[in-house]
Structures are given as C-alpha cells and as structure tokens.
C-alpha cells in the first residue's frame, strides 16, 4: 500500500526540503504530491517561467526515495 502527503516546497526555504524529505521517509511515506497551487512560482511574470526551484524540489524528494505526483496548477493568477 502506498501512503502519501501533499507538500508545498514553495512555502519553505530550500534548505528545509532535505529535512522534510527525510522525515517523510521516516514516517513511512512513499508518495508526495506537489505543484498544484504553485503557478505563481512557475510563472512569476507573464511569459517568464521559473522551473529551477521545482527541479530542485523534485531532485530532493526523489533523492530521498519518494515518488512524486506533479499536480496540475489549478490556482492560476
């Protein structure tokens, strides 16, 4: 059975992501859903996209052995 959680890395400093990922694994989590409310971070200005923070978050969470579900950002600006 898979056990997952919603996580909002855009609300936390990147230095915290590794700690959070380790705590998720220690709690037995296997899945993490991210991105569904992060459109303002993905497109901070019209036509300007910023994926670097999302790439780092994915690398951090996947590096801890977590599977990711990337949500479709529905809360667009």
PDB file of C-alpha atoms in Angstrom:
ATOM      1  CA  UNK A   1       0.000   0.000   0.000  1.00  0.00           C
ATOM      2  CA  UNK A   2       1.214   3.489  -0.807  1.00  0.00           C
ATOM      3  CA  UNK A   3       0.966   6.276   1.712  1.00  0.00           C
ATOM      4  CA  UNK A   4       1.368   9.884   0.639  1.00  0.00           C
ATOM      5  CA  UNK A   5       1.104  13.524   1.522  1.00  0.00           C
ATOM      6  CA  UNK A   6       0.701  16.934  -0.083  1.00  0.00           C
ATOM      7  CA  UNK A   7       3.813  19.089   0.210  1.00  0.00           C
ATOM      8  CA  UNK A   8       4.357  22.717  -0.713  1.00  0.00           C
ATOM      9  CA  UNK A   9       8.107  23.271  -1.098  1.00  0.00           C
ATOM     10  CA  UNK A  10       7.482  26.816  -2.317  1.00  0.00           C
ATOM     11  CA  UNK A  11       6.391  27.689   1.240  1.00  0.00           C
ATOM     12  CA  UNK A  12       9.683  26.600   2.804  1.00  0.00           C
ATOM     13  CA  UNK A  13      13.331  27.552   2.354  1.00  0.00           C
ATOM     14  CA  UNK A  14      15.156  25.074   0.096  1.00  0.00           C
ATOM     15  CA  UNK A  15      17.495  24.171   2.971  1.00  0.00           C
ATOM     16  CA  UNK A  16      14.446  22.696   4.748  1.00  0.00           C
ATOM     17  CA  UNK A  17      13.428  20.371   1.891  1.00  0.00           C
ATOM     18  CA  UNK A  18      16.007  17.678   2.657  1.00  0.00           C
ATOM     19  CA  UNK A  19      14.987  17.549   6.316  1.00  0.00           C
ATOM     20  CA  UNK A  20      11.320  17.340   5.344  1.00  0.00           C
ATOM     21  CA  UNK A  21      12.003  14.577   2.807  1.00  0.00           C
ATOM     22  CA  UNK A  22      13.917  12.557   5.403  1.00  0.00           C
ATOM     23  CA  UNK A  23      11.092  12.989   7.908  1.00  0.00           C
ATOM     24  CA  UNK A  24       8.553  11.858   5.301  1.00  0.00           C
ATOM     25  CA  UNK A  25      10.529   8.680   4.643  1.00  0.00           C
ATOM     26  CA  UNK A  26      10.994   8.056   8.366  1.00  0.00           C
ATOM     27  CA  UNK A  27       7.209   8.317   8.771  1.00  0.00           C
ATOM     28  CA  UNK A  28       6.729   5.655   6.093  1.00  0.00           C
ATOM     29  CA  UNK A  29       5.529   7.927   3.306  1.00  0.00           C
ATOM     30  CA  UNK A  30       6.115   6.781  -0.259  1.00  0.00           C
ATOM     31  CA  UNK A  31       4.303   9.421  -2.362  1.00  0.00           C
ATOM     32  CA  UNK A  32       4.382  13.211  -2.380  1.00  0.00           C
ATOM     33  CA  UNK A  33       2.065  15.472  -4.378  1.00  0.00           C
ATOM     34  CA  UNK A  34       3.452  18.895  -5.251  1.00  0.00           C
ATOM     35  CA  UNK A  35       2.771  21.796  -7.565  1.00  0.00           C
ATOM     36  CA  UNK A  36      -0.984  22.162  -7.580  1.00  0.00           C
ATOM     37  CA  UNK A  37      -1.012  25.672  -6.086  1.00  0.00           C
ATOM     38  CA  UNK A  38       2.375  26.893  -7.286  1.00  0.00           C
ATOM     39  CA  UNK A  39       1.574  28.570 -10.606  1.00  0.00           C
ATOM     40  CA  UNK A  40       2.637  31.996  -9.338  1.00  0.00           C
ATOM     41  CA  UNK A  41       6.076  30.497  -8.660  1.00  0.00           C
ATOM     42  CA  UNK A  42       6.201  28.692 -12.007  1.00  0.00           C
ATOM     43  CA  UNK A  43       5.268  31.845 -13.964  1.00  0.00           C
ATOM     44  CA  UNK A  44       6.225  34.805 -11.750  1.00  0.00           C
ATOM     45  CA  UNK A  45       5.554  37.246 -14.608  1.00  0.00           C
ATOM     46  CA  UNK A  46       3.560  36.706 -17.768  1.00  0.00           C
ATOM     47  CA  UNK A  47       5.627  34.674 -20.205  1.00  0.00           C
ATOM     48  CA  UNK A  48       8.537  34.229 -17.755  1.00  0.00           C
ATOM     49  CA  UNK A  49       8.855  30.715 -16.401  1.00  0.00           C
ATOM     50  CA  UNK A  50      10.935  29.652 -13.412  1.00  0.00           C
ATOM     51  CA  UNK A  51      11.438  25.907 -13.125  1.00  0.00           C
ATOM     52  CA  UNK A  52      14.700  25.882 -11.172  1.00  0.00           C
ATOM     53  CA  UNK A  53      13.047  25.741  -7.738  1.00  0.00           C
ATOM     54  CA  UNK A  54      10.710  22.945  -8.888  1.00  0.00           C
ATOM     55  CA  UNK A  55      13.606  20.975 -10.384  1.00  0.00           C
ATOM     56  CA  UNK A  56      15.480  21.234  -7.070  1.00  0.00           C
ATOM     57  CA  UNK A  57      12.409  20.188  -5.089  1.00  0.00           C
ATOM     58  CA  UNK A  58      11.842  17.158  -7.326  1.00  0.00           C
ATOM     59  CA  UNK A  59      15.510  16.151  -7.091  1.00  0.00           C
ATOM     60  CA  UNK A  60      15.446  16.485  -3.304  1.00  0.00           C
ATOM     61  CA  UNK A  61      12.268  14.481  -2.777  1.00  0.00           C
ATOM     62  CA  UNK A  62      13.113  11.798  -5.342  1.00  0.00           C
ATOM     63  CA  UNK A  63      16.637  11.593  -3.923  1.00  0.00           C
ATOM     64  CA  UNK A  64      15.101  10.608  -0.587  1.00  0.00           C
ATOM     65  CA  UNK A  65      13.321   7.717  -2.295  1.00  0.00           C
ATOM     66  CA  UNK A  66       9.918   9.362  -2.576  1.00  0.00           C
ATOM     67  CA  UNK A  67       7.715   9.043  -5.649  1.00  0.00           C
ATOM     68  CA  UNK A  68       6.183  12.271  -6.883  1.00  0.00           C
ATOM     69  CA  UNK A  69       2.846  13.273  -8.282  1.00  0.00           C
ATOM     70  CA  UNK A  70       3.093  16.634 -10.012  1.00  0.00           C
ATOM     71  CA  UNK A  71      -0.250  18.349  -9.692  1.00  0.00           C
ATOM     72  CA  UNK A  72      -1.714  20.462 -12.451  1.00  0.00           C
ATOM     73  CA  UNK A  73      -1.598  24.022 -11.163  1.00  0.00           C
ATOM     74  CA  UNK A  74      -5.244  24.999 -10.915  1.00  0.00           C
ATOM     75  CA  UNK A  75      -4.889  28.133  -8.833  1.00  0.00           C
ATOM     76  CA  UNK A  76      -3.525  30.319 -11.618  1.00  0.00           C
ATOM     77  CA  UNK A  77      -3.043  34.038 -11.043  1.00  0.00           C
TER      78      UNK A  77
END
